[in-house]
Amino acid sequence: MKNIILSIGLLFATALSTAQNVFQASGERSVLRTELPKYTKIDIDSRWEVTLVNEKNDHIYIDADNAIHPIIKATVEDGTLKISLETPKGVNFVQTGGIKLKIPIKGTSELKMQSGKIRSEEPINMPSYKMLLDFLSEIDLKLNINDLDLEIGSCREGNLQLNCRNLTFNAGSLAKLPISGKVENLNFVSNRIIQLETYDLKIQNAIFNTSGIVKAKLRIDGTIQGKPSGIFELYYKGNATNQIETNSMIKVIKEEK
């Protein structure tokens, strides 16, 4: 009996200790503007909800619970904007209540984001840009970028609108992400397992240099070139001329309009 009572007491003490190690949100939110040194790169490694805005790169907006604001730290290190949570000592878990960031993109050249959601309130207009999006739950972007280097690991939902002259695209599993717009020259490079279906993206010329497992359905009206390896299946609509050598592993199939 004493052992049972002791065990119950230990469980109660452990539960109480765990409860005390949770940093809780207050339920009241506010938006704070944080002034920063100018940054040229953005590196987001936490599960934030990010909105890109066409403003100068010397501040950000943080929409968060009032109890969480003090532990959100935004810094610029070697020109790179980084945002993190500084968890208080002894705290095992932080109930943030959700953190939303508005990040100005003017004057920057590169953005990296590992997870979370990203969107833009209005079209992002840039001469050139590099964007690496690893494993996002949602992408809702309008990108008017002349020369775009875009890498997306995977995304489950959203809407991606592209208007590019030159697009270097490294893609993973994007079967559920609608992609539309216009691309004059597409350079498709990847060693991933790729699923991509986007007849709403009008491509003039496409080059495929892939080494993974590719199954893509695209609209192409100019030329199809490249030296894909691995397993490659391209189904296309449009008037493109195929210059890729096909075999049992490399297939290029023209579909009816």
XYZ file of C-alpha atoms in Angstrom:
257
model
C 0.000 0.000 0.000
C 2.827 2.375 0.900
C 4.423 1.699 -2.485
C 1.159 2.509 -4.287
C 0.755 5.771 -2.355
C 4.380 6.653 -3.064
C 3.932 5.962 -6.787
C 0.800 8.124 -6.944
C 2.641 10.894 -5.141
C 5.534 10.733 -7.576
C 3.191 10.830 -10.559
C 1.393 13.853 -9.104
C 4.675 15.628 -8.445
C 5.895 14.883 -11.980
C 2.663 16.171 -13.511
C 2.836 19.320 -11.388
C 6.463 19.860 -12.343
C 5.666 19.393 -16.037
C 2.761 21.838 -15.806
C 5.041 24.409 -14.235
C 7.460 24.022 -17.165
C 4.912 25.181 -19.749
C 5.152 28.817 -20.877
C 1.554 29.808 -21.610
C 0.061 32.472 -23.855
C -2.119 35.128 -22.230
C -4.864 35.183 -24.856
C -4.278 38.838 -25.746
C -2.445 39.687 -28.981
C -0.735 42.724 -30.459
C 1.355 43.674 -33.489
C 4.779 45.180 -32.842
C 7.085 46.801 -35.383
C 10.719 45.898 -34.693
C 13.432 48.142 -36.155
C 16.533 46.301 -37.406
C 19.791 46.887 -39.255
C 19.379 46.378 -42.984
C 19.443 42.727 -44.008
C 20.056 41.220 -47.451
C 19.109 37.609 -46.660
C 16.262 36.024 -44.697
C 16.646 32.699 -42.857
C 13.534 31.304 -41.121
C 14.119 27.953 -39.381
C 10.998 27.699 -37.203
C 7.366 26.977 -37.975
C 6.273 30.581 -38.475
C 3.492 32.050 -40.590
C 5.263 34.541 -42.864
C 3.857 37.279 -45.097
C 6.225 39.014 -47.514
C 5.646 42.731 -48.134
C 7.138 45.230 -50.595
C 8.787 47.451 -47.985
C 12.370 48.416 -47.154
C 14.496 45.824 -45.395
C 15.071 47.584 -42.057
C 12.175 46.339 -39.925
C 9.671 43.510 -39.432
C 6.185 43.202 -37.932
C 5.472 40.565 -35.288
C 1.874 39.548 -34.536
C 1.900 37.473 -31.356
C 0.461 36.929 -27.913
C 1.513 39.632 -25.439
C 3.158 37.046 -23.181
C 5.181 35.674 -26.103
C 6.514 38.965 -27.513
C 9.355 39.251 -24.941
C 10.851 35.871 -25.917
C 10.788 36.474 -29.695
C 14.229 37.617 -30.781
C 14.945 39.113 -34.202
C 18.602 39.634 -35.100
C 20.690 40.460 -38.161
C 23.923 38.441 -38.343
C 26.310 39.069 -41.247
C 23.443 40.598 -43.212
C 21.066 37.693 -42.553
C 17.767 38.183 -40.714
C 17.102 35.444 -38.155
C 14.127 35.094 -35.827
C 13.986 32.713 -32.886
C 12.293 31.964 -29.577
C 14.454 32.354 -26.480
C 12.837 29.836 -24.162
C 13.118 30.804 -20.472
C 15.350 28.586 -18.353
C 13.520 25.520 -17.046
C 10.688 25.783 -19.590
C 10.050 22.613 -21.593
C 7.217 23.790 -23.821
C 5.947 27.151 -25.095
C 2.278 27.624 -25.991
C 2.702 30.480 -28.465
C -0.879 30.829 -29.622
C 0.528 31.249 -33.138
C 3.132 33.731 -34.361
C 2.694 35.712 -37.582
C 5.493 37.688 -39.215
C 5.390 40.378 -41.884
C 8.810 40.640 -43.464
C 9.843 43.365 -45.943
C 11.637 41.891 -48.943
C 12.921 44.960 -50.816
C 16.705 45.089 -50.859
C 17.105 41.358 -50.167
C 18.471 38.694 -52.511
C 17.732 35.379 -50.792
C 15.138 33.738 -48.550
C 15.348 30.368 -46.800
C 12.433 28.831 -44.915
C 12.325 25.331 -43.428
C 8.667 24.903 -42.463
C 5.419 26.760 -41.828
C 3.381 28.940 -44.184
C 4.421 31.724 -46.552
C 2.330 34.193 -48.517
C 2.462 37.623 -50.133
C -0.153 40.358 -49.802
C 0.640 41.633 -53.300
C 2.912 40.580 -56.178
C 6.616 40.549 -55.287
C 8.503 42.490 -57.960
C 12.259 41.833 -58.130
C 14.890 41.711 -60.902
C 16.400 38.513 -59.459
C 15.964 36.362 -56.359
C 16.859 33.040 -54.742
C 14.196 31.288 -52.674
C 14.620 27.970 -50.835
C 11.432 26.567 -49.273
C 11.959 23.172 -47.659
C 8.826 21.502 -46.269
C 5.989 24.014 -46.096
C 2.361 23.332 -45.298
C 1.139 26.230 -47.469
C 2.549 28.535 -50.152
C 0.492 31.460 -51.452
C 2.862 33.667 -53.453
C 2.733 35.948 -56.485
C 6.270 36.328 -57.845
C 7.091 38.715 -60.679
C 10.829 38.034 -60.806
C 12.908 38.236 -63.972
C 15.528 35.677 -62.891
C 14.275 33.328 -60.170
C 16.148 30.459 -58.528
C 13.382 28.536 -56.746
C 13.644 25.370 -54.666
C 10.600 23.756 -53.013
C 10.915 20.457 -51.149
C 7.209 19.814 -50.643
C 3.969 21.688 -50.107
C 0.441 20.461 -49.446
C -1.679 23.454 -50.434
C -1.785 27.066 -51.556
C -1.355 28.888 -54.858
C 1.884 29.815 -56.616
C 1.783 32.398 -59.408
C 4.989 32.901 -61.399
C 5.909 35.514 -63.971
C 9.558 34.912 -64.883
C 11.872 35.242 -67.825
C 14.333 32.683 -66.455
C 13.327 30.134 -63.818
C 15.686 27.582 -62.303
C 13.353 25.171 -60.517
C 14.357 22.448 -58.067
C 11.121 20.801 -57.007
C 9.993 17.875 -54.907
C 6.459 16.678 -54.253
C 4.139 19.469 -55.412
C 1.233 17.476 -56.813
C -1.281 19.363 -54.645
C 0.132 22.871 -55.213
C -1.561 24.835 -58.038
C 1.034 26.707 -60.119
C 0.102 29.243 -62.794
C 1.593 32.117 -64.776
C 4.236 32.432 -67.496
C 7.868 31.324 -67.773
C 9.992 32.009 -70.838
C 12.906 29.707 -70.004
C 12.585 26.878 -67.476
C 15.663 25.031 -66.220
C 14.397 22.062 -64.226
C 17.095 20.563 -61.982
C 16.457 18.002 -59.281
C 17.562 14.664 -57.844
C 14.357 14.218 -55.835
C 11.195 12.208 -56.263
C 9.083 14.706 -58.186
C 5.342 14.878 -58.731
C 4.235 17.976 -60.602
C 1.072 18.729 -62.568
C 0.558 22.297 -63.727
C -0.964 22.921 -67.132
C -1.837 26.468 -65.998
C 1.845 27.480 -66.072
C 2.647 28.495 -69.651
C 6.258 27.553 -70.451
C 7.991 28.564 -73.652
C 11.257 26.594 -73.452
C 12.179 23.884 -70.952
C 15.454 22.154 -70.097
C 15.368 19.059 -67.874
C 18.544 17.926 -66.107
C 17.151 15.635 -63.429
C 18.496 12.486 -61.801
C 15.644 11.384 -59.569
C 12.204 9.969 -60.226
C 10.201 12.511 -62.204
C 6.574 12.483 -63.240
C 5.524 15.869 -64.604
C 2.569 17.211 -66.564
C 3.269 20.621 -68.101
C 2.291 23.006 -70.886
C 5.271 23.791 -73.158
C 5.084 25.645 -76.482
C 8.715 26.056 -77.619
C 11.448 23.457 -77.153
C 12.065 20.584 -74.731
C 15.742 19.842 -74.108
C 18.085 18.306 -71.550
C 19.666 15.047 -70.441
C 17.492 13.587 -67.676
C 18.569 10.369 -65.979
C 16.864 8.041 -63.529
C 13.154 7.591 -64.203
C 11.683 10.453 -66.224
C 8.113 10.813 -67.479
C 7.025 14.099 -69.038
C 3.487 14.530 -70.314
C 3.035 17.849 -72.070
C 0.436 19.898 -73.854
C 1.326 22.589 -76.374
C 3.310 22.884 -79.582
C 6.777 22.154 -78.204
C 9.442 20.302 -80.169
C 11.049 17.526 -78.143
C 14.845 17.174 -78.383
C 15.307 14.745 -75.471
C 16.458 11.239 -76.393
C 13.877 8.807 -75.048
C 14.097 5.153 -73.997
C 12.301 2.769 -71.653
C 13.279 4.924 -68.647
C 13.034 8.352 -70.286
C 9.588 9.107 -71.694
C 8.275 12.302 -73.285
C 4.625 12.064 -74.280
C 2.606 14.720 -76.081
C -0.988 14.928 -74.874
C -3.994 16.218 -76.729
C -5.024 19.799 -76.059
